[in-house]
Short mmCIF file of N, CA, C and O in Angstrom, two decimals:
data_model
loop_
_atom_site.label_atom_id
_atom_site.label_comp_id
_atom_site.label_asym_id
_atom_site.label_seq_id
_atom_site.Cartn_x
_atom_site.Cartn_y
_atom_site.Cartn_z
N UNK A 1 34.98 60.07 92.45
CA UNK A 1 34.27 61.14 93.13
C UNK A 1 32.80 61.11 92.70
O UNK A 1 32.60 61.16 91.49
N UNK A 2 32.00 61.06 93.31
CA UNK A 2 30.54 61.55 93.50
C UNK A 2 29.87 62.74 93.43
O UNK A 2 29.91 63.51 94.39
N UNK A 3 29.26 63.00 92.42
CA UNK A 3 28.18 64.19 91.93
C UNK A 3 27.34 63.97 92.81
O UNK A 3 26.97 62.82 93.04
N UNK A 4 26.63 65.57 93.83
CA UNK A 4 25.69 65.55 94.34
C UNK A 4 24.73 65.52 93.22
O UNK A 4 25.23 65.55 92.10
N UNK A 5 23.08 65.44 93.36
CA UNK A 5 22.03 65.60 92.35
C UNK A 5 22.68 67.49 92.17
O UNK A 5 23.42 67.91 91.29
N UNK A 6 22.16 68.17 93.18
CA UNK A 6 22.24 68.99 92.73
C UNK A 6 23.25 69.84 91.86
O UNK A 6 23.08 70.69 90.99
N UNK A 7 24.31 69.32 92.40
CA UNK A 7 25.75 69.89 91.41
C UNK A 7 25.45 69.41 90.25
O UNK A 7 25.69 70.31 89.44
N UNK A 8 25.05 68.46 89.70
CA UNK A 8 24.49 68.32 88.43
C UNK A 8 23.47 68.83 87.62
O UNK A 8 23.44 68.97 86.39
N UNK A 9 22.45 69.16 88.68
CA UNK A 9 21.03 69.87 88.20
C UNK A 9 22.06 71.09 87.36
O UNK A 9 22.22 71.21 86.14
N UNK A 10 22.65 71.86 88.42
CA UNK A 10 23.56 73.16 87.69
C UNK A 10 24.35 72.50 86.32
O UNK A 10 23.77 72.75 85.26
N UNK A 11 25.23 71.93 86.25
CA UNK A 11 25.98 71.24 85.12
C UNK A 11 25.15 71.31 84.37
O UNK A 11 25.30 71.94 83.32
N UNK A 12 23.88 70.58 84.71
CA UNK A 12 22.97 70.63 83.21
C UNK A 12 22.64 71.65 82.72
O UNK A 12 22.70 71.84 81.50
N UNK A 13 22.16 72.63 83.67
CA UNK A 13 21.34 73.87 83.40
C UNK A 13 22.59 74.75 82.68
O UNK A 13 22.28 75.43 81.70
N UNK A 14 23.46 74.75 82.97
CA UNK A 14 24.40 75.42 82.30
C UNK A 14 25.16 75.26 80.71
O UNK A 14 25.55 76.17 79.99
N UNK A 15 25.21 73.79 80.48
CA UNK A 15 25.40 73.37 79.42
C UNK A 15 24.39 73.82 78.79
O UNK A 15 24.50 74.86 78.14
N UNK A 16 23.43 73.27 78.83
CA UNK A 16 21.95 73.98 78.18
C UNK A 16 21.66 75.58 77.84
O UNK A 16 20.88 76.16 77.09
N UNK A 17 22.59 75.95 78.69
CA UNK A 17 22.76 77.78 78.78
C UNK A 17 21.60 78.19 79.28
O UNK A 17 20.88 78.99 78.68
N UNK A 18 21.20 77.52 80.83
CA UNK A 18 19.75 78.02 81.18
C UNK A 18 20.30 78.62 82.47
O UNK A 18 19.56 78.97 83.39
N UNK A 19 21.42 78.70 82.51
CA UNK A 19 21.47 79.78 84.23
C UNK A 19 22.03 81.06 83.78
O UNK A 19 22.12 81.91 84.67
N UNK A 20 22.36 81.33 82.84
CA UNK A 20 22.49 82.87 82.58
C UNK A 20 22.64 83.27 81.20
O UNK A 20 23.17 82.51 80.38
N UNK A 21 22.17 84.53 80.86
CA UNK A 21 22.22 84.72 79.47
C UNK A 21 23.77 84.96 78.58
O UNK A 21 24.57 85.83 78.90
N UNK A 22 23.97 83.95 77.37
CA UNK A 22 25.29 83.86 77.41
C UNK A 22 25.78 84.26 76.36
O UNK A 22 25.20 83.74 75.41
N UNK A 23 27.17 85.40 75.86
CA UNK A 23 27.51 86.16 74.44
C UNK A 23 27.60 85.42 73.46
O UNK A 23 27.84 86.03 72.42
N UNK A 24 27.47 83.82 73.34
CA UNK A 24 28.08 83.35 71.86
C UNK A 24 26.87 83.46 70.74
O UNK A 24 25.66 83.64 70.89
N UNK A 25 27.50 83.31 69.83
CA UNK A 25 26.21 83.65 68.52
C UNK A 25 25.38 82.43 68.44
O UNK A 25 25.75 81.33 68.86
N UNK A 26 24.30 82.66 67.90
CA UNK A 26 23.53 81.68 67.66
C UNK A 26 23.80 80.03 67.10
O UNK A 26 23.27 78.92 67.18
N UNK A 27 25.08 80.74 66.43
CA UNK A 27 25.38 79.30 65.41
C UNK A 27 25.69 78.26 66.20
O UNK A 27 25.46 77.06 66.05
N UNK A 28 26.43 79.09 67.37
CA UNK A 28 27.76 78.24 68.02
C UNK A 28 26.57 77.75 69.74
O UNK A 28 26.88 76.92 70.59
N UNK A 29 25.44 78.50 69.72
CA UNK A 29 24.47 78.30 70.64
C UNK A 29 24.19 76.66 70.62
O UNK A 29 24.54 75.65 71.23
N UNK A 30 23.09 77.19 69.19
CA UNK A 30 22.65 75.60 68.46
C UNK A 30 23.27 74.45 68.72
O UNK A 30 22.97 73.47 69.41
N UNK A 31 24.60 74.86 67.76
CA UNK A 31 25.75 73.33 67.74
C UNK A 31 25.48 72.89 69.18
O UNK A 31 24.96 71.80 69.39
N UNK A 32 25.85 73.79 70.29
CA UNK A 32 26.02 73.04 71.64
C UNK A 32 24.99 72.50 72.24
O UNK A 32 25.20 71.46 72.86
N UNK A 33 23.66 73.05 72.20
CA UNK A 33 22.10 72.35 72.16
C UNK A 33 22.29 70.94 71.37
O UNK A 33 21.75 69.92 71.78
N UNK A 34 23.00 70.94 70.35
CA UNK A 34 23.01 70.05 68.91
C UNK A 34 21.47 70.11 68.44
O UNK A 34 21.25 69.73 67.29
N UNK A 35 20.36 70.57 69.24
CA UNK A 35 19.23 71.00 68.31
C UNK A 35 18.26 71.60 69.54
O UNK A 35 18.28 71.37 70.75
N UNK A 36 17.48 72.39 68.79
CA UNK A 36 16.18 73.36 70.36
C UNK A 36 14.99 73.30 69.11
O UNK A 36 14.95 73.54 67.90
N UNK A 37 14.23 72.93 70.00
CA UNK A 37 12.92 72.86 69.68
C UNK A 37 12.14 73.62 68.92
O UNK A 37 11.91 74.69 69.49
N UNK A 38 11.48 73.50 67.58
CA UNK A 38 11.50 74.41 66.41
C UNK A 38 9.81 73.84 66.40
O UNK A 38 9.42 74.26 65.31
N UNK A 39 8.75 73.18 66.98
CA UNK A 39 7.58 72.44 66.19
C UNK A 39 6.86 74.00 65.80
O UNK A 39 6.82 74.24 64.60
N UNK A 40 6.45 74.76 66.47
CA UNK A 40 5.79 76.40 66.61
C UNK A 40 7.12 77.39 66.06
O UNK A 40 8.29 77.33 66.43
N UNK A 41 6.50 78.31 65.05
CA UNK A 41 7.85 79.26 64.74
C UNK A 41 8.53 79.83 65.19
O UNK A 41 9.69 79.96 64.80
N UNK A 42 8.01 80.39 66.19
CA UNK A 42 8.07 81.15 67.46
C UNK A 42 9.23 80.15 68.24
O UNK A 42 10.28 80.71 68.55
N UNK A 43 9.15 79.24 68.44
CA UNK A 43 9.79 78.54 69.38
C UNK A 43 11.40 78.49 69.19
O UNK A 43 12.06 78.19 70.19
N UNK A 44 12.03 78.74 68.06
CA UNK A 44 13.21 78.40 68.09
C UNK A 44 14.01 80.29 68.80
O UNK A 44 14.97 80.61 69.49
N UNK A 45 13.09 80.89 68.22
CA UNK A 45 13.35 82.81 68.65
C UNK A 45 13.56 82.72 70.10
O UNK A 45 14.58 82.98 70.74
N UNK A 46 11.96 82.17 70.64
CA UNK A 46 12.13 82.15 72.23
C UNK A 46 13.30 81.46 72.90
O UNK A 46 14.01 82.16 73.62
N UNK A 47 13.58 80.29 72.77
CA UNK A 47 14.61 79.79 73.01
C UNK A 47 16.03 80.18 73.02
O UNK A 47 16.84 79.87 73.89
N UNK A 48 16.26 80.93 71.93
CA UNK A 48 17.74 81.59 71.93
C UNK A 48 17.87 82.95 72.68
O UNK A 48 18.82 83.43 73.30
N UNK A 49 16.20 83.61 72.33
CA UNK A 49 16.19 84.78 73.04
C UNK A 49 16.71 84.46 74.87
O UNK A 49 17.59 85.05 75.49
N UNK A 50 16.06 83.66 75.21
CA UNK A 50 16.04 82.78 76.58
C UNK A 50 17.20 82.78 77.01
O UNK A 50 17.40 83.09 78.18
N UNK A 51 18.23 82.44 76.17
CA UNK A 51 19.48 82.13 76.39
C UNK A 51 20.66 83.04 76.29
O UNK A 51 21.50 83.09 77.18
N UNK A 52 20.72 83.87 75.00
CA UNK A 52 21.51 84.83 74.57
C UNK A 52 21.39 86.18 74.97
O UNK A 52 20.30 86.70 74.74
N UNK A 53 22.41 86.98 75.60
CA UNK A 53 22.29 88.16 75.65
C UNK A 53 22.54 89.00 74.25
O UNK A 53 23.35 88.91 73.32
N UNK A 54 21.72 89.61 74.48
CA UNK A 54 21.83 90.95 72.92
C UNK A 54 20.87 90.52 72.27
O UNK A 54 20.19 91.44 71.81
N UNK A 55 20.37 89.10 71.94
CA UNK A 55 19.86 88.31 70.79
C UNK A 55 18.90 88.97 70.21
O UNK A 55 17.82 89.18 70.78
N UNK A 56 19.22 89.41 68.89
CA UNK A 56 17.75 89.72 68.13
C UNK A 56 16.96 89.55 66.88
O UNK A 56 17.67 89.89 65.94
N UNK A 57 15.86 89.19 66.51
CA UNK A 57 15.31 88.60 65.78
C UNK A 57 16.47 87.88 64.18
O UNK A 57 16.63 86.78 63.66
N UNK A 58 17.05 89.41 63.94
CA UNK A 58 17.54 88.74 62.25
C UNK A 58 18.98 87.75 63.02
O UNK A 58 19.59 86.85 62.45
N UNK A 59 19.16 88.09 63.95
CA UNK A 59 20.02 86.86 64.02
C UNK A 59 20.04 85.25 64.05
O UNK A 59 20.98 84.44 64.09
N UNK A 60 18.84 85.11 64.02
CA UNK A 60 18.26 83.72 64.03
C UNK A 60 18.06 83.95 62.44
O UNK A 60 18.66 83.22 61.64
N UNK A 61 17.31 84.85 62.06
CA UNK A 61 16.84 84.69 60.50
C UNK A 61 17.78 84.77 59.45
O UNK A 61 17.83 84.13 58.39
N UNK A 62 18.59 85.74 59.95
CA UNK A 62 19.81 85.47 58.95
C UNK A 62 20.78 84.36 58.71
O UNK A 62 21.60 84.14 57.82
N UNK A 63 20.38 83.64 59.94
CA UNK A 63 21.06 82.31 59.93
C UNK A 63 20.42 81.30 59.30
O UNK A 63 20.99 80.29 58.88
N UNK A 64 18.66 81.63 59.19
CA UNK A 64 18.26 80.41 58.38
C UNK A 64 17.90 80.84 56.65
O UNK A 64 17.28 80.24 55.76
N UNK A 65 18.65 82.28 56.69
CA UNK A 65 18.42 82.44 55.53
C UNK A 65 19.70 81.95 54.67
O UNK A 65 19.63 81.45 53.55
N UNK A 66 20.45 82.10 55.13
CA UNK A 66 21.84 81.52 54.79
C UNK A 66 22.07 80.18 55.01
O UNK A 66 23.24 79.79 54.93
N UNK A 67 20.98 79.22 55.35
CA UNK A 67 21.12 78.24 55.55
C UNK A 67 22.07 77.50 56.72
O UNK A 67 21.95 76.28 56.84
N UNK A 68 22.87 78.10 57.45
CA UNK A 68 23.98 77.71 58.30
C UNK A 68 23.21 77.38 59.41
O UNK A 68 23.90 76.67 60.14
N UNK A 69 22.02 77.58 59.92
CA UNK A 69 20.58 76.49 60.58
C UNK A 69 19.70 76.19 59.95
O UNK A 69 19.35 77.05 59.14
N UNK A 70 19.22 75.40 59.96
CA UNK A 70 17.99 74.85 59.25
C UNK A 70 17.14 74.48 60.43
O UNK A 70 17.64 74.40 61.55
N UNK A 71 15.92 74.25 60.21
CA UNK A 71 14.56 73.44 60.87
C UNK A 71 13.89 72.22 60.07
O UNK A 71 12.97 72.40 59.27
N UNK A 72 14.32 71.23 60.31
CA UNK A 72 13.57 69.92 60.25
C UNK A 72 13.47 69.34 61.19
O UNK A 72 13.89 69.69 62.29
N UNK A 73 12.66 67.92 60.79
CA UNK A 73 11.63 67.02 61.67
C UNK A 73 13.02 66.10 61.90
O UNK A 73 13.67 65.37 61.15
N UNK A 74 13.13 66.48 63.22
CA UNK A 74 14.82 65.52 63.50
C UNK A 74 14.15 64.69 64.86
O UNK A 74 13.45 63.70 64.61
N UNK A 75 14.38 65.14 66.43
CA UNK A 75 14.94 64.66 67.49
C UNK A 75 13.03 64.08 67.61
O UNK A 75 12.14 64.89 67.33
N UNK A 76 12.71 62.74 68.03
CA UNK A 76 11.84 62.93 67.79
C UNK A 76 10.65 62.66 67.38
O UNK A 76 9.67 62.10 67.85
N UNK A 77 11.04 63.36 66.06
CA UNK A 77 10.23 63.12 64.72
C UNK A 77 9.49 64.56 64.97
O UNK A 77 8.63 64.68 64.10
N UNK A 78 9.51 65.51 65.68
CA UNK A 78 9.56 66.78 65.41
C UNK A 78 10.44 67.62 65.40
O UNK A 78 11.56 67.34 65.82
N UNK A 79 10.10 69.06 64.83
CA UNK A 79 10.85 70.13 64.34
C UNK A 79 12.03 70.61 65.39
O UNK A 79 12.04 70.94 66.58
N UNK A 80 12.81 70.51 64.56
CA UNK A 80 13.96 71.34 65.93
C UNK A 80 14.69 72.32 64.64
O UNK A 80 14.50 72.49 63.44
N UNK A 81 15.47 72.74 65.51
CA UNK A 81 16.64 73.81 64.44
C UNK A 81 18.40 73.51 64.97
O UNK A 81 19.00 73.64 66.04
N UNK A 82 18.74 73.09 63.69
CA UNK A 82 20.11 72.21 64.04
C UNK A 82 20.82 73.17 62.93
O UNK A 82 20.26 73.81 62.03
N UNK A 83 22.00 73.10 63.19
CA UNK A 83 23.42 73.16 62.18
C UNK A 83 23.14 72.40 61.40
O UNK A 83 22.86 71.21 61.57
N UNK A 84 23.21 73.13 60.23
CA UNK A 84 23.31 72.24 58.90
C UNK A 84 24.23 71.56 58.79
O UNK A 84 24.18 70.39 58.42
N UNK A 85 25.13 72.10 59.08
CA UNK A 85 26.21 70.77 58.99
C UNK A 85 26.63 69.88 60.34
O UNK A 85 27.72 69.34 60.55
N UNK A 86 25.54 69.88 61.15
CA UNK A 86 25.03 68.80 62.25
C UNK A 86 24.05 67.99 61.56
O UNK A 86 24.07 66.79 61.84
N UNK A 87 23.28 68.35 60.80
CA UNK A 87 21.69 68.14 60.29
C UNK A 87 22.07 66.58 59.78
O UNK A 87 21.44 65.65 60.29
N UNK A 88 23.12 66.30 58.74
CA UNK A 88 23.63 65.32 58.06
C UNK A 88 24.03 63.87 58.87
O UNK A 88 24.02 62.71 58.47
N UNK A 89 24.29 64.29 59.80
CA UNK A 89 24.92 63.32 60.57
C UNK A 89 23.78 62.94 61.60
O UNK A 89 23.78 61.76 61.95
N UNK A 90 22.92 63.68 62.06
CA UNK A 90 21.69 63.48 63.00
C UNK A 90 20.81 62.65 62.23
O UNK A 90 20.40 61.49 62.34
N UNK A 91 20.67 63.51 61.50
CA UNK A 91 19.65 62.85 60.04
C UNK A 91 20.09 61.09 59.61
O UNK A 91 19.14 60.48 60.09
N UNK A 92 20.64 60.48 59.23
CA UNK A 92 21.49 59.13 58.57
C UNK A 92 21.11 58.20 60.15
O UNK A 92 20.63 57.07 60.22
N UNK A 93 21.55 59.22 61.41
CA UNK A 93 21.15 58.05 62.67
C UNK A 93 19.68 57.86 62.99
O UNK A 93 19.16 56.77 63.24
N UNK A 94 19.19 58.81 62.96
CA UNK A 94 17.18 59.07 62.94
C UNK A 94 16.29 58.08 61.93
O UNK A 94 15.31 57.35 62.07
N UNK A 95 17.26 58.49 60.71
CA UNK A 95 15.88 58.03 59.73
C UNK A 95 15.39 56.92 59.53
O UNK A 95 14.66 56.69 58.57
N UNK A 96 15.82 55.77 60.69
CA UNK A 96 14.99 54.69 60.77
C UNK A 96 14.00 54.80 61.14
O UNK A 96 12.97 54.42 60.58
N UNK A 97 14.11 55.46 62.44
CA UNK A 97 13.04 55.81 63.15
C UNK A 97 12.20 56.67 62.56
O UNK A 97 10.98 56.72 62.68
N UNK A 98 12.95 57.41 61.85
CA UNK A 98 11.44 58.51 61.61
C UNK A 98 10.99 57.89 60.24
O UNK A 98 10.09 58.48 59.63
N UNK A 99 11.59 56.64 59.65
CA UNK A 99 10.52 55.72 58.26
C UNK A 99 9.43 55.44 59.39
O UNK A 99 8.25 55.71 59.14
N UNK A 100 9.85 54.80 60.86
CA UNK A 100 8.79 53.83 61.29
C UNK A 100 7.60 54.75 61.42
O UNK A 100 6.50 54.47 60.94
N UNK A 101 7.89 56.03 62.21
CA UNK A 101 6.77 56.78 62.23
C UNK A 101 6.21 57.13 61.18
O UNK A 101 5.01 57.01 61.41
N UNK A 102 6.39 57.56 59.92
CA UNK A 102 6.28 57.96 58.71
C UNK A 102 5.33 57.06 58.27
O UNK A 102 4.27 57.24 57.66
N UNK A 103 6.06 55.69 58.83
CA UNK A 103 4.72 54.10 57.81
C UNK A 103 3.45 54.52 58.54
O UNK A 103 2.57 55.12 57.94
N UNK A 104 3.35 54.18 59.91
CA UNK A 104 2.82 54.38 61.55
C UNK A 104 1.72 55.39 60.38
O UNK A 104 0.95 54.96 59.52
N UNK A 105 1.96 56.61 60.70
CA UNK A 105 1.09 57.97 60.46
C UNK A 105 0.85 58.02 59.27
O UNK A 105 -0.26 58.51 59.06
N UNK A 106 1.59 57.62 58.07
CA UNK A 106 0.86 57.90 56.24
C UNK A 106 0.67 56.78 55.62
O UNK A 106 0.11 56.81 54.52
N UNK A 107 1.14 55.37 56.27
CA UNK A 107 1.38 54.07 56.08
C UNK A 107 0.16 53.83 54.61
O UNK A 107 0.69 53.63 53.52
N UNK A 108 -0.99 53.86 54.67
CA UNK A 108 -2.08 53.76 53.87
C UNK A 108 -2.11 55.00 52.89
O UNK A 108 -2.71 54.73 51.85
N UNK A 109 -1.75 55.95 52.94
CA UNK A 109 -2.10 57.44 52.49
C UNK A 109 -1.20 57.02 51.18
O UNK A 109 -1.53 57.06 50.00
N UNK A 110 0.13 56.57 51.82
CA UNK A 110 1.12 56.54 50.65
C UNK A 110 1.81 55.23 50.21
O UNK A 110 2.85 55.12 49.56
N UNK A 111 0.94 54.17 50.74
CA UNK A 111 1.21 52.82 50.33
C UNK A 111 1.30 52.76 48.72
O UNK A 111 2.44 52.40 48.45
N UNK A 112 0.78 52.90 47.93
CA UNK A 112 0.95 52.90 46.48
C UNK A 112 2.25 54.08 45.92
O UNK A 112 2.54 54.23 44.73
N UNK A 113 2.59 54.47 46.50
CA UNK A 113 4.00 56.15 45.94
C UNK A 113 4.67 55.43 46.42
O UNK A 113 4.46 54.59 47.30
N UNK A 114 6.03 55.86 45.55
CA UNK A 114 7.52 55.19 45.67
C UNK A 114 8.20 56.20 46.74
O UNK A 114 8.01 57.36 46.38
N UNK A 115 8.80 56.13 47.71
CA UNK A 115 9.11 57.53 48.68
C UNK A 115 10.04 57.91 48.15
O UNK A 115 10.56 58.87 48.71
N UNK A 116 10.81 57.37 46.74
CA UNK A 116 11.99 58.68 46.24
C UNK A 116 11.12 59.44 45.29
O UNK A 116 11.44 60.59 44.98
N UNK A 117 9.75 58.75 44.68
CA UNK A 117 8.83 59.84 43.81
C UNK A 117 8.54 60.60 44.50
O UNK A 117 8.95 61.73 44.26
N UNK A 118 7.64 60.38 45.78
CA UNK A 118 7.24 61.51 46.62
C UNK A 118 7.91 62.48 46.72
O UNK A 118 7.52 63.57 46.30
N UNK A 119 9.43 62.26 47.45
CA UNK A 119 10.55 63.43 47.71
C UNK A 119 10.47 64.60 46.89
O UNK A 119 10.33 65.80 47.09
N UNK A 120 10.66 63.51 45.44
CA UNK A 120 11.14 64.47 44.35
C UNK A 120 9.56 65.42 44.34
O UNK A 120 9.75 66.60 44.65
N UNK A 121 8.46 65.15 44.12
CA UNK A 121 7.37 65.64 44.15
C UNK A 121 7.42 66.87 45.08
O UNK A 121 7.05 68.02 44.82
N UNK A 122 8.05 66.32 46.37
CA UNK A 122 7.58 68.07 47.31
C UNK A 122 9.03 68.46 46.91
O UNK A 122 9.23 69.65 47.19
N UNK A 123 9.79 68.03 46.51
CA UNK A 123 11.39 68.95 46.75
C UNK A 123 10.65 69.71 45.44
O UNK A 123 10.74 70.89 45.75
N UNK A 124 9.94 69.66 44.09
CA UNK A 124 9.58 70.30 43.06
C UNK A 124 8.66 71.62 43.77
O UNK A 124 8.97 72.81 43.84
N UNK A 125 7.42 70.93 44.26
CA UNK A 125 6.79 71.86 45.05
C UNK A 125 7.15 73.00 45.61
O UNK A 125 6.62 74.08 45.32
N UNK A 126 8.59 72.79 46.93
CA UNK A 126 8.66 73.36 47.56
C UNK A 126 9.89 74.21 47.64
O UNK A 126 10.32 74.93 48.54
N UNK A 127 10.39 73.88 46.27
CA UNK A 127 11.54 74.48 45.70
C UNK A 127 11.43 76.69 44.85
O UNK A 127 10.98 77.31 43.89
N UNK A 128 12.13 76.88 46.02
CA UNK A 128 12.39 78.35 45.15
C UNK A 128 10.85 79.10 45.99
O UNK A 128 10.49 79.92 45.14
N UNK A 129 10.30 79.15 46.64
CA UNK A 129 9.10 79.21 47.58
C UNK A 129 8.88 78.85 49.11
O UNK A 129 9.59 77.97 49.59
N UNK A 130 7.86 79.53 49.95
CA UNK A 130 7.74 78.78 51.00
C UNK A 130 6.55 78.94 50.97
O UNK A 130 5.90 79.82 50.39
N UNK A 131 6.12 77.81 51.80
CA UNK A 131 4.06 77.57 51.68
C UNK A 131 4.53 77.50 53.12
O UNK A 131 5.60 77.48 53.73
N UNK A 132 2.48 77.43 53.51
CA UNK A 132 1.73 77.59 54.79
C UNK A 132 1.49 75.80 54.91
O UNK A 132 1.38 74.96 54.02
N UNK A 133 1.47 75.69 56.11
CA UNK A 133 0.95 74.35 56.28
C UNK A 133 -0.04 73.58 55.59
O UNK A 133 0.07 72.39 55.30
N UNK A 134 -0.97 74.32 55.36
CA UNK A 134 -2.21 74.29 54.50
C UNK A 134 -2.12 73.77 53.07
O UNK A 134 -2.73 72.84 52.52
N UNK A 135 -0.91 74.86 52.47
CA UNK A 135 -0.72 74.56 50.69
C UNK A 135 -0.79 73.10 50.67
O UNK A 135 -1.92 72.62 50.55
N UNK A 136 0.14 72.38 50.76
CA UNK A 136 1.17 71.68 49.89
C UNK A 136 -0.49 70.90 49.38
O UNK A 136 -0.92 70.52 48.29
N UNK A 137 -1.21 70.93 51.08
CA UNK A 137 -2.42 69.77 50.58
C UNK A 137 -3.47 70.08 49.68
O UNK A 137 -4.13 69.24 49.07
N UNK A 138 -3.58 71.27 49.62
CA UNK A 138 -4.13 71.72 48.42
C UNK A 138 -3.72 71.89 47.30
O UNK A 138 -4.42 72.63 46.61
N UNK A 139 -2.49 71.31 46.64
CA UNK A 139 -1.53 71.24 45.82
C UNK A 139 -1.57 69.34 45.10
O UNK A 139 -1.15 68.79 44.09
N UNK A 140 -2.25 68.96 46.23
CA UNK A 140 -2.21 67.60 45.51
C UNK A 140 -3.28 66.88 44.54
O UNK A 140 -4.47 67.20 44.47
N UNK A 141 -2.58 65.71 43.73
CA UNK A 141 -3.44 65.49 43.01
C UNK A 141 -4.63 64.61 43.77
O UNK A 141 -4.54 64.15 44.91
N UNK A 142 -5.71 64.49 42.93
CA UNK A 142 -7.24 64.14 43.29
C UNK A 142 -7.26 62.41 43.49
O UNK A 142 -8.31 61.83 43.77
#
Protein backbone atom coordinates (compact mmCIF):
# COMPACT_ATOMS: atom_id res chain seq x y z
CA UNK A 1 0.00 0.00 0.00
CA UNK A 2 1.01 3.55 -0.81
CA UNK A 3 1.27 6.63 1.52
CA UNK A 4 -0.15 9.73 0.01
CA UNK A 5 2.59 12.77 0.79
CA UNK A 6 0.05 14.13 2.63
CA UNK A 7 -1.12 11.25 4.93
CA UNK A 8 2.33 11.33 5.95
CA UNK A 9 2.87 15.07 6.36
CA UNK A 10 0.03 14.22 9.31
CA UNK A 11 1.94 10.91 10.58
CA UNK A 12 4.79 13.10 11.02
CA UNK A 13 3.23 16.02 12.54
CA UNK A 14 1.68 13.85 14.96
CA UNK A 15 4.46 11.72 16.09
CA UNK A 16 6.25 14.91 16.69
CA UNK A 17 3.07 15.94 18.75
CA UNK A 18 2.60 19.00 16.45
CA UNK A 19 -1.20 18.60 15.59
CA UNK A 20 -2.56 18.88 18.95
CA UNK A 21 -1.66 19.57 22.40
CA UNK A 22 -1.03 16.23 24.07
CA UNK A 23 -1.53 14.92 28.21
CA UNK A 24 1.72 12.87 28.55
CA UNK A 25 4.44 14.28 30.88
CA UNK A 26 7.35 15.70 29.75
CA UNK A 27 9.59 12.74 30.38
CA UNK A 28 7.64 10.46 28.24
CA UNK A 29 7.26 13.71 25.60
CA UNK A 30 11.15 13.88 25.21
CA UNK A 31 11.83 10.03 25.00
CA UNK A 32 9.41 10.11 21.92
CA UNK A 33 11.11 13.36 20.29
CA UNK A 34 14.33 11.16 21.52
CA UNK A 35 15.63 14.87 21.77
CA UNK A 36 14.03 18.86 21.04
CA UNK A 37 16.12 21.46 20.57
CA UNK A 38 17.78 23.03 23.71
CA UNK A 39 20.80 25.62 21.84
CA UNK A 40 18.69 29.01 23.59
CA UNK A 41 17.19 28.23 27.20
CA UNK A 42 14.13 29.19 26.36
CA UNK A 43 13.89 26.72 23.65
CA UNK A 44 13.42 23.47 25.25
CA UNK A 45 10.13 25.36 27.58
CA UNK A 46 8.76 26.57 24.20
CA UNK A 47 8.78 23.41 22.67
CA UNK A 48 7.03 21.30 25.25
CA UNK A 49 4.88 24.22 26.05
CA UNK A 50 3.97 23.88 22.11
CA UNK A 51 3.11 20.50 22.57
CA UNK A 52 1.70 19.69 26.04
CA UNK A 53 -1.48 20.59 27.44
CA UNK A 54 -1.35 21.92 31.14
CA UNK A 55 2.54 22.25 30.71
CA UNK A 56 4.18 24.45 33.16
CA UNK A 57 7.41 25.85 33.74
CA UNK A 58 8.68 23.52 36.97
CA UNK A 59 7.75 20.69 34.98
CA UNK A 60 10.50 20.86 32.67
CA UNK A 61 12.72 22.15 35.65
CA UNK A 62 12.00 19.68 37.93
CA UNK A 63 12.91 17.28 35.49
CA UNK A 64 16.28 18.74 34.91
CA UNK A 65 16.72 19.17 38.36
CA UNK A 66 16.40 15.64 39.06
CA UNK A 67 18.34 14.91 36.32
CA UNK A 68 15.75 12.45 34.49
CA UNK A 69 16.48 15.20 31.31
CA UNK A 70 19.45 16.62 30.76
CA UNK A 71 20.72 19.24 27.94
CA UNK A 72 23.81 18.49 26.04
CA UNK A 73 25.58 19.10 22.76
CA UNK A 74 24.08 15.80 21.12
CA UNK A 75 22.03 15.78 17.58
CA UNK A 76 24.23 17.81 15.64
CA UNK A 77 26.73 18.96 17.75
CA UNK A 78 24.18 21.26 19.34
CA UNK A 79 22.16 21.47 22.50
CA UNK A 80 19.08 19.43 22.69
CA UNK A 81 17.34 17.96 25.90
CA UNK A 82 17.23 14.13 25.94
CA UNK A 83 16.45 11.39 28.63
CA UNK A 84 19.20 10.69 30.53
CA UNK A 85 18.92 7.48 30.15
CA UNK A 86 18.59 8.03 26.22
CA UNK A 87 21.64 10.48 26.60
CA UNK A 88 24.11 7.25 26.96
CA UNK A 89 23.27 5.51 24.08
CA UNK A 90 22.92 8.73 21.67
CA UNK A 91 26.07 9.93 23.09
CA UNK A 92 28.68 6.47 22.30
CA UNK A 93 26.89 6.77 18.45
CA UNK A 94 27.67 10.78 18.05
CA UNK A 95 30.93 11.11 19.57
CA UNK A 96 32.80 10.54 16.54
CA UNK A 97 31.34 13.05 15.01
CA UNK A 98 31.23 15.49 17.51
CA UNK A 99 35.56 14.68 18.13
CA UNK A 100 35.55 15.73 14.31
CA UNK A 101 33.85 18.94 15.00
CA UNK A 102 35.55 19.50 18.30
CA UNK A 103 39.27 19.06 16.27
CA UNK A 104 37.46 21.31 13.21
CA UNK A 105 36.53 24.31 15.90
CA UNK A 106 39.38 24.00 19.00
CA UNK A 107 41.76 21.82 16.87
CA UNK A 108 44.78 24.50 17.62
CA UNK A 109 43.28 25.99 20.95
CA UNK A 110 43.74 22.52 22.46
CA UNK A 111 46.33 20.75 20.43
CA UNK A 112 48.85 20.58 23.34
CA UNK A 113 45.83 19.24 26.39
CA UNK A 114 45.20 15.66 26.74
CA UNK A 115 41.11 15.63 26.23
CA UNK A 116 40.75 13.29 29.39
CA UNK A 117 42.84 16.34 31.30
CA UNK A 118 40.60 18.82 29.86
CA UNK A 119 37.30 16.85 30.91
CA UNK A 120 38.54 16.39 34.22
CA UNK A 121 39.44 20.24 34.31
CA UNK A 122 35.75 21.49 33.46
CA UNK A 123 33.99 18.44 35.23
CA UNK A 124 36.21 20.21 38.47
CA UNK A 125 35.05 23.61 37.35
CA UNK A 126 31.71 22.91 36.76
CA UNK A 127 31.00 20.62 39.46
CA UNK A 128 28.49 21.52 42.45
CA UNK A 129 27.72 25.11 40.45
CA UNK A 130 26.36 26.52 37.30
CA UNK A 131 28.20 29.33 35.27
CA UNK A 132 27.15 31.78 32.44
CA UNK A 133 28.62 31.21 29.14
CA UNK A 134 31.09 33.79 29.80
CA UNK A 135 32.74 32.14 33.17
CA UNK A 136 34.36 29.09 32.40
CA UNK A 137 36.62 31.52 29.94
CA UNK A 138 37.44 33.65 32.43
CA UNK A 139 38.36 30.82 34.64
CA UNK A 140 41.20 29.78 32.49
CA UNK A 141 44.68 29.65 32.82
CA UNK A 142 46.93 32.47 30.99
Amino acid sequence: MRIDDRTLNRVTLERQLLLRRSPMPPLEAVGRLVGSQAQASNDPYLGLWTRLAGFALADLSDRLTDRSLVRASMLRGTQHLVRADDYWWLRRLIEPALARGRQAAFGRQTADLDPAELAAAATELLTGRTLTRPQPGQNRRS
